Coordinates of C-alpha atoms in Angstrom, one line a residue:
Chain A
M9 CA -1.9 -37.9 10.5
K10 CA 2.0 -36.6 10.8
R11 CA 1.5 -34.4 8.1
L12 CA -1.3 -32.8 9.1
F13 CA -0.6 -31.8 12.5
I14 CA 2.9 -30.0 11.2
L15 CA 0.0 -28.9 8.7
M16 CA -2.4 -27.6 10.8
A17 CA 0.2 -25.8 13.3
V18 CA 1.7 -23.8 10.6
L19 CA -1.7 -22.7 9.5
S20 CA -2.8 -21.6 13.3
A21 CA 0.1 -20.5 13.7
V22 CA -0.3 -18.2 10.0
C23 CA -3.6 -17.3 11.3
V24 CA -2.7 -15.9 14.4
Q25 CA -0.9 -13.5 13.0
A26 CA -3.5 -13.0 10.7
G27 CA -6.5 -12.6 13.6
A28 CA -3.2 -9.9 15.3
Q29 CA -3.8 -7.7 12.5
S30 CA -7.3 -7.1 12.3
L31 CA -7.2 -3.2 11.6
D32 CA -11.1 -3.1 11.7
Y33 CA -11.2 0.7 12.7
I34 CA -9.6 4.2 10.8
T35 CA -8.7 6.8 13.3
F36 CA -8.4 10.3 12.8
R37 CA -5.4 12.2 15.1
S38 CA -5.9 15.9 15.5
A39 CA -3.0 18.8 16.3
D40 CA -4.0 18.6 19.2
G41 CA -3.7 15.4 19.9
T42 CA -7.4 14.3 19.9
E43 CA -8.9 11.0 18.0
R44 CA -11.6 10.0 16.8
S45 CA -11.8 6.2 15.5
V46 CA -14.7 5.3 13.1
S47 CA -15.3 1.4 11.8
I48 CA -13.4 0.6 8.1
D49 CA -17.4 -1.5 6.4
G50 CA -18.1 0.6 4.0
L51 CA -16.2 3.8 5.2
R52 CA -15.5 6.4 2.2
I53 CA -12.9 9.0 2.9
T54 CA -13.3 12.6 0.0
F55 CA -11.8 16.0 1.1
A56 CA -14.0 19.1 0.2
D57 CA -13.8 22.7 0.7
G58 CA -11.8 22.0 3.0
Q59 CA -12.9 19.5 4.7
L60 CA -12.6 15.9 5.3
S61 CA -15.7 13.4 5.7
A62 CA -15.4 10.3 6.9
T63 CA -19.1 7.8 6.0
N64 CA -19.7 4.4 7.4
N65 CA -22.8 1.9 7.4
E66 CA -22.9 3.7 11.1
E67 CA -22.2 7.1 11.6
S68 CA -20.5 9.9 9.4
F69 CA -18.3 12.8 10.7
S70 CA -16.3 15.3 9.4
T71 CA -12.7 17.8 10.4
P72 CA -11.4 20.4 8.8
L73 CA -8.3 19.2 7.6
S74 CA -5.8 22.3 8.1
A75 CA -6.6 20.5 12.3
L76 CA -5.8 17.6 11.0
S77 CA -2.4 15.5 12.1
T78 CA -2.8 12.2 10.7
M79 CA -3.8 8.8 10.1
F80 CA -3.7 4.9 11.3
F81 CA -5.6 1.5 10.7
A82 CA -6.1 0.3 14.3
E83 CA -7.3 -3.1 16.2
A84 CA -9.8 -0.8 18.2
P85 CA -11.6 2.3 18.4
T86 CA -10.1 4.5 20.8
A87 CA -11.0 5.4 23.9
I88 CA -9.5 9.0 24.4
R89 CA -11.2 12.4 24.6
A90 CA -10.1 15.7 24.4
V91 CA -10.0 17.9 26.9
A92 CA -13.6 20.3 26.4
T93 CA -12.1 23.6 26.3
A94 CA -16.1 24.2 28.8
D95 CA -15.7 20.5 30.2
A96 CA -17.1 20.7 33.5
H97 CA -16.1 17.6 35.6
L98 CA -12.1 18.4 34.4
S99 CA -10.4 21.7 33.1
Y100 CA -6.8 22.7 34.0
S101 CA -4.9 26.2 34.4
N102 CA -1.7 28.3 35.6
G103 CA -0.7 24.4 37.0
L104 CA -3.6 24.1 38.8
L105 CA -5.7 20.5 38.2
S106 CA -10.0 21.2 37.9
V107 CA -11.8 18.3 39.2
S108 CA -15.6 17.6 39.7
A109 CA -16.1 14.5 41.6
P110 CA -17.7 13.1 44.0
Q111 CA -15.3 12.0 47.2
G112 CA -13.1 9.1 47.3
E113 CA -12.8 9.2 43.5
I114 CA -9.3 8.9 42.7
V115 CA -7.4 11.1 39.8
S116 CA -4.6 9.6 38.1
V117 CA -2.5 11.7 36.1
Y118 CA 0.4 9.8 33.5
G119 CA 2.4 11.0 31.2
A120 CA 2.8 10.4 27.7
D121 CA 5.6 7.9 27.9
G122 CA 2.7 5.9 30.8
R123 CA 4.7 6.9 33.8
L124 CA 2.0 8.0 36.2
V125 CA 2.6 11.9 37.8
L126 CA 0.2 12.2 40.4
Q127 CA -2.8 10.7 42.1
H128 CA -4.6 12.2 44.3
V129 CA -8.2 11.4 46.4
K130 CA -11.5 12.9 46.3
Q131 CA -11.7 15.1 49.5
A132 CA -15.0 16.0 48.9
D133 CA -17.7 15.8 47.0
G134 CA -17.9 18.8 44.3
E135 CA -15.0 20.6 42.8
E136 CA -11.2 20.3 43.7
C137 CA -8.8 21.6 42.5
I138 CA -5.7 19.8 42.6
P139 CA -1.6 21.6 42.3
L140 CA 0.2 19.9 39.0
S141 CA 2.9 21.3 37.7
V142 CA 4.3 19.5 34.6
L143 CA 6.0 20.8 31.4
R144 CA 4.5 21.3 28.2
G145 CA 3.4 17.8 27.5
V146 CA 0.4 15.4 26.9
Y147 CA -0.5 13.6 29.7
V148 CA -3.3 11.3 30.7
I149 CA -6.1 11.4 33.4
K150 CA -7.8 8.7 34.6
M151 CA -10.9 8.7 36.6
N152 CA -14.1 7.5 36.6
G153 CA -13.8 5.1 34.7
E154 CA -12.8 7.8 31.6
T155 CA -9.8 8.2 29.9
T156 CA -8.9 12.2 28.9
K157 CA -5.8 13.4 26.9
L158 CA -4.7 16.5 28.2
M159 CA -2.6 18.9 26.5
V160 CA -0.2 21.4 28.5
R161 CA 1.3 24.2 26.8
Chain B
M27 CA -6.0 -35.8 1.8
K28 CA -10.0 -35.2 2.0
K29 CA -9.5 -33.6 5.8
T30 CA -5.9 -31.5 4.6
I31 CA -8.1 -29.8 1.5
F32 CA -10.7 -29.0 4.4
L33 CA -8.6 -27.3 6.8
L34 CA -6.7 -25.5 3.7
A35 CA -10.4 -24.2 2.6
I36 CA -10.8 -23.1 6.5
F37 CA -7.6 -21.8 6.7
G38 CA -7.6 -19.3 4.0
L39 CA -10.6 -18.2 4.5
V40 CA -9.8 -16.7 8.0
G41 CA -6.8 -15.5 6.3
H42 CA -8.8 -13.9 4.2
L43 CA -11.4 -12.5 6.1
S44 CA -8.5 -10.8 8.5
A45 CA -6.8 -8.7 5.4
Q46 CA -7.5 -4.8 4.6
T47 CA -6.5 -2.6 1.3
L48 CA -7.0 1.1 1.5
K49 CA -8.1 2.7 -2.2
V50 CA -6.9 6.0 -3.3
H51 CA -8.9 7.1 -5.8
C52 CA -7.9 9.6 -8.3
G53 CA -9.6 9.6 -11.7
Q54 CA -8.8 7.1 -13.8
V55 CA -5.7 5.4 -11.2
T56 CA -6.4 4.0 -8.1
T57 CA -3.8 3.1 -5.4
T58 CA -4.2 0.5 -3.1
I59 CA -2.0 0.1 0.5
P60 CA -2.7 -2.5 2.6
A61 CA -3.1 -1.9 5.9
V62 CA -0.2 -4.0 7.8
Q63 CA 1.9 -1.7 5.6
A64 CA 0.3 1.9 6.1
G65 CA 1.4 2.9 9.6
D66 CA 1.0 7.2 9.9
M67 CA -1.0 8.5 7.2
A68 CA 0.1 11.4 7.4
Y69 CA -1.1 15.3 6.2
S70 CA 1.1 18.2 5.5
D71 CA 1.2 21.1 4.0
G72 CA -2.2 22.9 6.1
G73 CA -4.3 19.5 5.8
T74 CA -3.4 19.6 1.8
V75 CA -0.8 17.4 1.4
L76 CA -1.1 13.2 1.7
T77 CA 1.5 10.9 2.6
I78 CA 1.1 6.8 2.8
M79 CA 3.4 4.5 2.2
N80 CA 5.8 7.0 -0.1
N81 CA 2.9 7.8 -1.6
V82 CA 2.3 11.5 -1.9
F83 CA -1.5 12.5 -3.1
A84 CA -2.5 16.1 -3.3
V85 CA -5.7 16.2 -1.7
N86 CA -7.6 17.9 -3.5
A87 CA -6.8 15.3 -6.3
I88 CA -8.7 12.1 -4.4
D89 CA -11.8 11.4 -5.5
S90 CA -12.3 9.3 -2.3
I91 CA -10.3 7.3 -0.1
T92 CA -12.5 3.8 0.7
V93 CA -11.3 0.9 3.1
D94 CA -12.7 -2.6 1.9
R95 CA -11.4 -6.5 3.1
S96 CA -10.2 -6.8 -0.7
E97 CA -6.7 -9.0 -0.7
Y98 CA -3.6 -6.5 -1.3
K99 CA -1.1 -7.6 -4.3
A100 CA 2.0 -6.6 -4.2
S101 CA 4.1 -5.5 -6.9
E102 CA 0.7 -5.7 -9.7
V103 CA -0.4 -2.4 -12.1
R104 CA -4.4 -4.0 -13.4
V105 CA -5.0 -1.8 -16.9
N106 CA -9.0 -2.7 -16.9
Y107 CA -10.2 -1.5 -20.9
A108 CA -13.7 0.0 -20.6
G109 CA -14.8 1.2 -23.5
S110 CA -14.1 4.1 -23.8
T111 CA -12.3 4.5 -20.6
A112 CA -9.5 2.1 -19.0
H113 CA -9.2 1.9 -15.1
V114 CA -5.4 1.6 -13.9
T115 CA -4.8 -0.1 -10.3
V116 CA -1.6 0.6 -8.3
S117 CA 0.2 -0.9 -5.5
G118 CA 1.1 0.9 -2.8
D119 CA 5.5 -0.4 -2.6
V120 CA 6.0 0.3 -6.4
A121 CA 3.3 3.6 -6.9
P122 CA 6.0 6.3 -6.4
H123 CA 8.2 4.7 -8.9
M124 CA 5.8 5.0 -11.1
A125 CA 4.6 8.1 -13.6
I126 CA 0.5 6.3 -14.6
T127 CA -1.3 8.0 -17.6
A128 CA -4.2 7.0 -18.5
S129 CA -6.4 9.3 -20.2
A130 CA -9.6 7.7 -21.7
A131 CA -8.6 4.6 -22.7
D132 CA -4.9 5.4 -23.6
V133 CA -2.2 4.4 -20.4
S134 CA 1.7 4.5 -20.3
V135 CA 2.9 3.7 -17.4
V136 CA 6.6 5.2 -17.0
A137 CA 8.5 3.4 -14.0
D138 CA 11.9 5.1 -13.1
A139 CA 15.0 3.9 -12.7
L140 CA 15.3 3.7 -9.1
L141 CA 12.6 0.7 -9.5
Q142 CA 14.7 -2.4 -8.9
S143 CA 12.1 -5.1 -8.7
E144 CA 9.7 -6.8 -11.3
V145 CA 6.1 -5.5 -11.6
V146 CA 3.1 -7.3 -13.2
Y147 CA 1.4 -5.8 -15.0
E148 CA -2.1 -7.5 -15.9
L149 CA -3.7 -6.0 -18.9
T150 CA -7.5 -6.9 -19.4
G151 CA -11.1 -6.0 -20.7
T152 CA -11.6 -4.3 -24.6
S153 CA -11.7 -1.2 -25.6
A154 CA -12.0 -0.1 -29.7
D155 CA -9.8 2.5 -29.3
G156 CA -7.3 2.5 -26.9
S157 CA -3.2 1.3 -25.9
F158 CA -0.3 0.6 -23.6
F159 CA 2.6 2.0 -23.4
M160 CA 5.0 0.7 -20.5
E161 CA 8.6 2.0 -20.1
G162 CA 10.8 0.8 -17.8
E163 CA 14.6 0.0 -16.0
Y164 CA 14.4 -3.2 -15.1
K165 CA 12.3 -7.1 -16.1
A166 CA 9.2 -7.1 -16.3
T167 CA 6.2 -9.5 -16.9
L168 CA 3.3 -8.4 -18.8
V169 CA 0.1 -11.0 -18.2
L170 CA -2.9 -10.4 -21.8
N171 CA -6.2 -12.1 -19.8
N172 CA -9.3 -12.4 -22.5
L173 CA -7.8 -8.6 -23.7
T174 CA -9.3 -7.1 -26.5
L175 CA -7.4 -3.9 -27.8
T176 CA -8.0 -2.2 -30.6
N177 CA -5.7 1.2 -30.8
Q178 CA -7.5 3.3 -34.7
R179 CA -3.4 5.7 -33.5
G180 CA -0.6 3.3 -33.0
A181 CA 0.6 0.3 -31.8
A182 CA -2.2 -1.3 -29.7
V183 CA 0.3 -2.3 -26.9
D184 CA 3.7 -0.9 -26.9
I185 CA 7.0 -1.9 -24.6
Q186 CA 8.9 0.3 -24.4
N187 CA 11.4 -1.3 -21.4
G188 CA 15.0 -2.9 -22.8
K189 CA 14.8 -5.1 -20.3
R190 CA 13.2 -9.4 -20.2
I191 CA 9.3 -9.0 -20.9
K192 CA 8.1 -11.9 -19.1
V193 CA 4.6 -12.2 -22.0
Q194 CA 2.0 -14.0 -20.0
L195 CA -0.7 -16.0 -22.0
P196 CA -3.4 -17.7 -18.9
D197 CA -4.6 -21.0 -20.1
G198 CA -8.1 -20.1 -21.5
T199 CA -7.8 -16.8 -22.4
T200 CA -7.7 -15.1 -25.6
T201 CA -6.1 -11.7 -26.1
A202 CA -6.5 -9.9 -29.9
L203 CA -4.5 -6.9 -30.4
V204 CA -5.5 -4.7 -33.9
D205 CA -3.6 -1.6 -34.7
G206 CA -4.9 1.2 -37.0
A207 CA -3.6 1.7 -40.3
G208 CA -1.3 4.4 -41.9
G209 CA 1.2 5.2 -38.8
T210 CA 4.5 5.5 -38.4
H211 CA 5.3 2.3 -35.2
K212 CA 6.6 -0.4 -35.9
A213 CA 4.7 -2.7 -35.5
C214 CA 0.5 -3.9 -33.4
F215 CA 2.8 -5.7 -30.6
F216 CA 6.3 -4.0 -29.9
V217 CA 8.6 -5.2 -27.5
N218 CA 12.3 -3.0 -27.0
G219 CA 13.6 -6.2 -24.6
H220 CA 13.8 -9.2 -25.1
P221 CA 9.5 -10.5 -24.6
E222 CA 9.8 -15.3 -23.5
F223 CA 5.9 -15.9 -24.4
C224 CA 4.4 -18.7 -21.8
G225 CA 1.1 -19.3 -21.1
G226 CA -1.4 -22.0 -22.7
G227 CA -3.7 -18.6 -23.4
A228 CA -4.2 -17.6 -27.3
L229 CA -2.5 -14.7 -29.0
V230 CA -4.6 -13.4 -32.1
L231 CA -2.7 -10.3 -34.1
T232 CA -3.5 -8.0 -36.4
G233 CA -1.3 -5.5 -37.9
N234 CA -2.4 -2.4 -40.1
T235 CA 0.6 -0.5 -41.0
K236 CA 4.1 -2.9 -40.7
H237 CA 4.4 -5.7 -38.2
A238 CA 1.5 -7.4 -36.4
F239 CA 4.6 -8.1 -33.5
S240 CA 8.1 -7.5 -33.6
S241 CA 10.9 -7.4 -30.4
D242 CA 14.5 -5.8 -30.7
E243 CA 15.7 -8.6 -29.5
Y244 CA 15.4 -11.9 -28.8
T245 CA 12.0 -13.7 -28.5
L246 CA 12.2 -17.3 -26.6
I247 CA 8.4 -19.4 -27.0
E248 CA 8.4 -21.7 -24.0
P249 CA 7.1 -24.9 -23.5
G250 CA 3.5 -25.5 -23.1
F251 CA 2.8 -22.4 -24.5
G252 CA -0.3 -21.2 -26.7
S253 CA -0.8 -20.1 -29.6
I254 CA -0.2 -17.0 -31.4
T255 CA -2.0 -16.1 -35.2
V256 CA -1.6 -13.5 -37.1
N257 CA -4.5 -13.0 -39.5
K258 CA -2.4 -10.0 -41.7
A259 CA 0.3 -7.6 -41.1
V260 CA 1.3 -4.9 -43.8
G261 CA 4.8 -6.3 -42.9
D262 CA 5.6 -9.4 -40.8
G263 CA 4.1 -11.6 -38.8
L264 CA 7.0 -12.0 -36.5
N265 CA 9.6 -9.9 -37.0
I266 CA 13.0 -10.3 -34.3
E267 CA 16.0 -9.0 -33.9
Q268 CA 18.8 -10.9 -32.5
Y269 CA 17.8 -14.8 -32.1
F270 CA 14.7 -17.0 -32.1
R271 CA 13.8 -19.9 -30.5
M272 CA 10.4 -22.1 -29.8
Q273 CA 9.8 -24.3 -27.5
G274 CA 6.6 -25.2 -28.1
G275 CA 2.9 -23.7 -28.5
S276 CA 2.2 -23.5 -31.7
I277 CA 1.8 -19.9 -34.3
S278 CA -0.3 -19.7 -37.8
I279 CA 0.6 -16.6 -39.6
K280 CA -1.1 -15.5 -42.7
G281 CA -2.6 -12.6 -44.7
V282 CA 1.2 -10.9 -44.2
Q283 CA 2.3 -8.7 -47.0
G284 CA 6.0 -9.8 -45.2
D285 CA 7.6 -12.9 -44.1
G286 CA 6.1 -14.9 -41.3
I287 CA 8.4 -14.9 -39.2
D288 CA 11.5 -12.5 -40.2
V289 CA 14.7 -12.8 -37.6
K290 CA 17.8 -10.2 -38.4
V291 CA 20.6 -9.4 -36.8
T292 CA 21.0 -7.4 -34.9
N293 CA 24.1 -3.7 -34.7
D294 CA 25.9 -5.0 -31.8
P295 CA 28.4 -7.8 -33.2
L296 CA 28.6 -9.1 -30.3
D297 CA 25.1 -10.5 -29.7
E298 CA 25.1 -14.7 -28.6
E299 CA 22.9 -16.5 -31.7
N300 CA 22.7 -13.4 -33.5
G301 CA 20.5 -13.9 -36.4
N302 CA 19.8 -17.2 -35.7
I303 CA 16.2 -19.0 -35.8
F304 CA 16.3 -22.0 -32.8
I305 CA 13.4 -24.4 -33.7
E306 CA 12.9 -26.9 -30.8
A307 CA 9.1 -28.0 -30.1
G308 CA 5.7 -26.9 -31.4
S309 CA 4.0 -26.3 -34.3
I310 CA 4.1 -22.9 -37.0
D311 CA 1.8 -22.8 -40.0
L312 CA 2.3 -20.4 -42.1
T313 CA 0.6 -19.6 -45.6
V314 CA 2.5 -16.9 -47.8
S315 CA 0.8 -15.4 -51.1
A316 CA 2.9 -12.7 -51.7
D317 CA 5.7 -12.0 -54.4
D318 CA 9.2 -12.5 -53.4
V319 CA 8.6 -13.5 -49.4
K320 CA 9.9 -15.9 -47.3
G321 CA 7.3 -18.0 -44.7
I322 CA 10.7 -18.2 -42.3
K323 CA 14.2 -16.4 -42.6
C324 CA 17.2 -15.6 -40.8
D325 CA 19.8 -13.7 -41.5
N326 CA 22.3 -16.3 -40.3
A327 CA 21.5 -19.9 -39.2
M328 CA 18.4 -22.2 -38.4
T329 CA 18.3 -24.7 -36.6
I330 CA 15.1 -27.7 -36.4
T331 CA 15.3 -30.5 -34.1
G332 CA 11.4 -30.8 -32.8
G333 CA 8.6 -29.4 -33.9
S334 CA 6.6 -29.2 -37.2
I335 CA 6.5 -26.4 -40.0
T336 CA 3.9 -26.6 -42.5
A337 CA 3.5 -24.3 -44.9
L338 CA 1.7 -23.3 -48.6
V339 CA 3.7 -21.0 -50.4
S340 CA 3.2 -19.7 -53.2
G341 CA 3.6 -16.1 -54.9
L342 CA 6.4 -15.3 -57.8
G343 CA 9.7 -15.9 -56.2
T344 CA 8.2 -16.6 -53.0
K345 CA 10.8 -19.1 -50.6
G346 CA 8.8 -21.4 -48.0
I347 CA 12.5 -21.6 -45.6
S348 CA 15.2 -18.6 -46.6
T349 CA 18.7 -19.1 -44.3
G350 CA 22.2 -16.8 -44.6
T351 CA 23.7 -19.2 -43.8
D352 CA 23.4 -23.4 -43.0
L353 CA 20.6 -25.4 -42.2
I354 CA 20.2 -27.9 -39.6
I355 CA 17.4 -30.0 -39.6
S356 CA 17.7 -33.2 -37.3
Q357 CA 15.2 -35.0 -34.2
T358 CA 16.0 -35.4 -31.5
G359 CA 14.7 -35.9 -27.8
T360 CA 10.8 -36.9 -28.2
T361 CA 9.3 -34.2 -30.5
P362 CA 8.9 -35.9 -33.8
T363 CA 10.6 -33.0 -37.1
L364 CA 8.5 -31.9 -39.8
V365 CA 8.9 -29.4 -42.5
S366 CA 5.8 -29.9 -45.1
M367 CA 5.9 -27.7 -47.5
D368 CA 3.2 -27.3 -50.5
V369 CA 5.1 -24.8 -53.0
T370 CA 3.9 -23.4 -56.6
G371 CA 4.9 -20.1 -58.4
T372 CA 7.4 -19.2 -60.9
T373 CA 9.7 -16.3 -61.2
Y374 CA 9.4 -13.2 -59.5
M375 CA 11.2 -10.5 -61.6
P376 CA 12.2 -12.0 -64.0
G377 CA 15.8 -11.0 -65.6
D378 CA 16.5 -8.0 -63.8
A379 CA 20.0 -9.0 -62.3
L380 CA 19.5 -8.1 -59.4
L381 CA 15.7 -8.6 -58.1
E382 CA 15.1 -11.9 -60.2
S383 CA 13.6 -14.4 -57.3
K384 CA 13.1 -18.6 -57.8
C385 CA 10.5 -20.1 -56.2
R386 CA 11.8 -22.6 -53.2
G387 CA 10.4 -24.9 -50.1
I388 CA 13.2 -23.9 -48.3
K389 CA 16.4 -22.2 -50.3
V390 CA 20.4 -21.8 -48.2
K391 CA 22.8 -20.1 -48.6
G392 CA 24.9 -21.8 -46.4
N393 CA 25.3 -26.1 -46.0
F394 CA 22.3 -27.9 -45.0
T395 CA 23.4 -31.4 -42.9
F396 CA 20.1 -33.1 -42.2
D397 CA 19.7 -35.7 -39.6
G398 CA 16.7 -37.1 -38.4
G399 CA 12.9 -36.3 -39.4
T400 CA 10.9 -35.3 -41.7
I401 CA 11.1 -33.5 -45.1
D402 CA 7.7 -33.8 -46.8
I403 CA 8.3 -31.0 -50.0
S404 CA 5.7 -30.3 -53.1
A405 CA 7.3 -28.0 -55.7
T406 CA 5.1 -27.2 -58.9
G407 CA 5.6 -24.4 -61.5
A408 CA 8.1 -23.0 -63.7
K409 CA 12.5 -23.2 -62.4
T410 CA 10.6 -23.7 -58.7
K411 CA 12.2 -26.4 -56.4
A412 CA 11.9 -27.7 -53.6
I413 CA 15.2 -27.9 -51.6
S414 CA 17.6 -24.9 -53.2
V415 CA 21.2 -25.4 -51.5
D416 CA 24.6 -22.5 -52.3
G417 CA 26.7 -24.7 -49.9
S418 CA 27.3 -28.5 -49.5
Y419 CA 24.2 -30.8 -48.7
T420 CA 24.8 -33.8 -45.6
Y421 CA 21.8 -36.7 -45.4
I422 CA 23.3 -38.5 -42.5
S423 CA 19.7 -39.7 -41.3
G424 CA 15.8 -38.7 -42.3
S425 CA 13.1 -39.4 -44.2
I426 CA 13.2 -37.1 -47.0
N427 CA 10.3 -36.9 -50.5
C428 CA 12.3 -34.2 -52.9
A429 CA 15.3 -33.3 -54.8
V430 CA 17.8 -31.5 -52.6
D431 CA 19.3 -29.4 -55.1
A432 CA 23.1 -28.4 -53.9
N433 CA 26.2 -27.4 -54.9
M434 CA 28.7 -30.1 -53.2

């Protein structure tokens, strides 16, 4: 009985470790910080005409190889999307973060090291320009339940 | 006990489901990468180069990358032969140190000197015209797993690695190697280093150019080994340099035009046990019928302490056993010693001062000591002898049914 208990304890520790390493996604990171994750189930990656194409059991997507920085296994899909230049809710230019959101929405800006750089509560509905004087780098903006990556050049 | 086994099975299944392996497919070669060690897989040079775990791939050479939940095995090279082609799977931890080429069913693996860990090379499948070549600077394991391989143009398996090569034949498997005729290679299965045979499987060899098997350093057959069968050899069945030690298994040799087993000294006088044979267990079954050849031959001494040697010896001037120096036959431990021969034949090149050779069951150029076991030799034919000793004969114990012709 004692031997069985010890065996269970050892094997449980092994399984906890194994379970913690269930890397079910591959995340593709572009040079501008954009990330896209896909499930590994049925995943097949091919290269042609300067493009990477990834297809799995659920979806397909392509991206230019020249824009790719790295890819890596992940336990969960990335929740970070890049700031689109035509994003209606968020943009940054000349030290001003332009945010379109309801009054009372909290806008939080974090540095790449996780440090809170700015937190602002929307004073009114619609678009508002928030002064954001920061150095070049990558920042994460949390607002309205979404997380967005911002590259300041 | 049942509960323990059930739990082990459950946890094993969970462990298996958690594994992920990335596979980079480039032509006939696939490199496997464990997900947990992949880290950042970096694209560089404008996306034309992909680096994973120190493996550098030209993106335009990659057919595809796939991911599955198979278990990753480190330090392995697996070659599967399938007719006119062969596929190689190499573990990502050793791939950076390997130059692998696969063309049709010819596979070559050259490991660089920086590889300082043992790699397992497993060969499986079937090809009527293929080969395996391996070179390296570190000891290795070669697993012959139900491989059927014929090379019409050279050696079927050519191991140029000069280190210890563990040759494993898994239980219940049969591997058959055949080479082509008229080649320049030394043997159908060649090992430059020192092979150590293990596993309960069977190895069948055909040498159409020269020897069926050859090693440039000692050959060891471990306890519990299966079998080696030589069906044919233009030269020797087993041609070995340095020494041969047999601790189990069975060897069957027939259809050879040279010697059954020939053990030669190396060029290095410091090599241990140079030119010696040690039979400690197992069985050797020989049929030698060519003229002026030997069933078992060694440049120096032969020591038999267990196991059986059975030989049908015919042909002119042929010998069942021939030693360059001494012969010791004894019985130690629990394995009975038996030397049994049926010798028929007459003289090869009679009257020739240099080449004349008479038929013998056992020919000892040094001294013969018999201390245990059974010697059963029947010798017929003009000038044929059961046992001929140039030096002295010392009987201590054992059963012997034939005359010993000794000088002292």
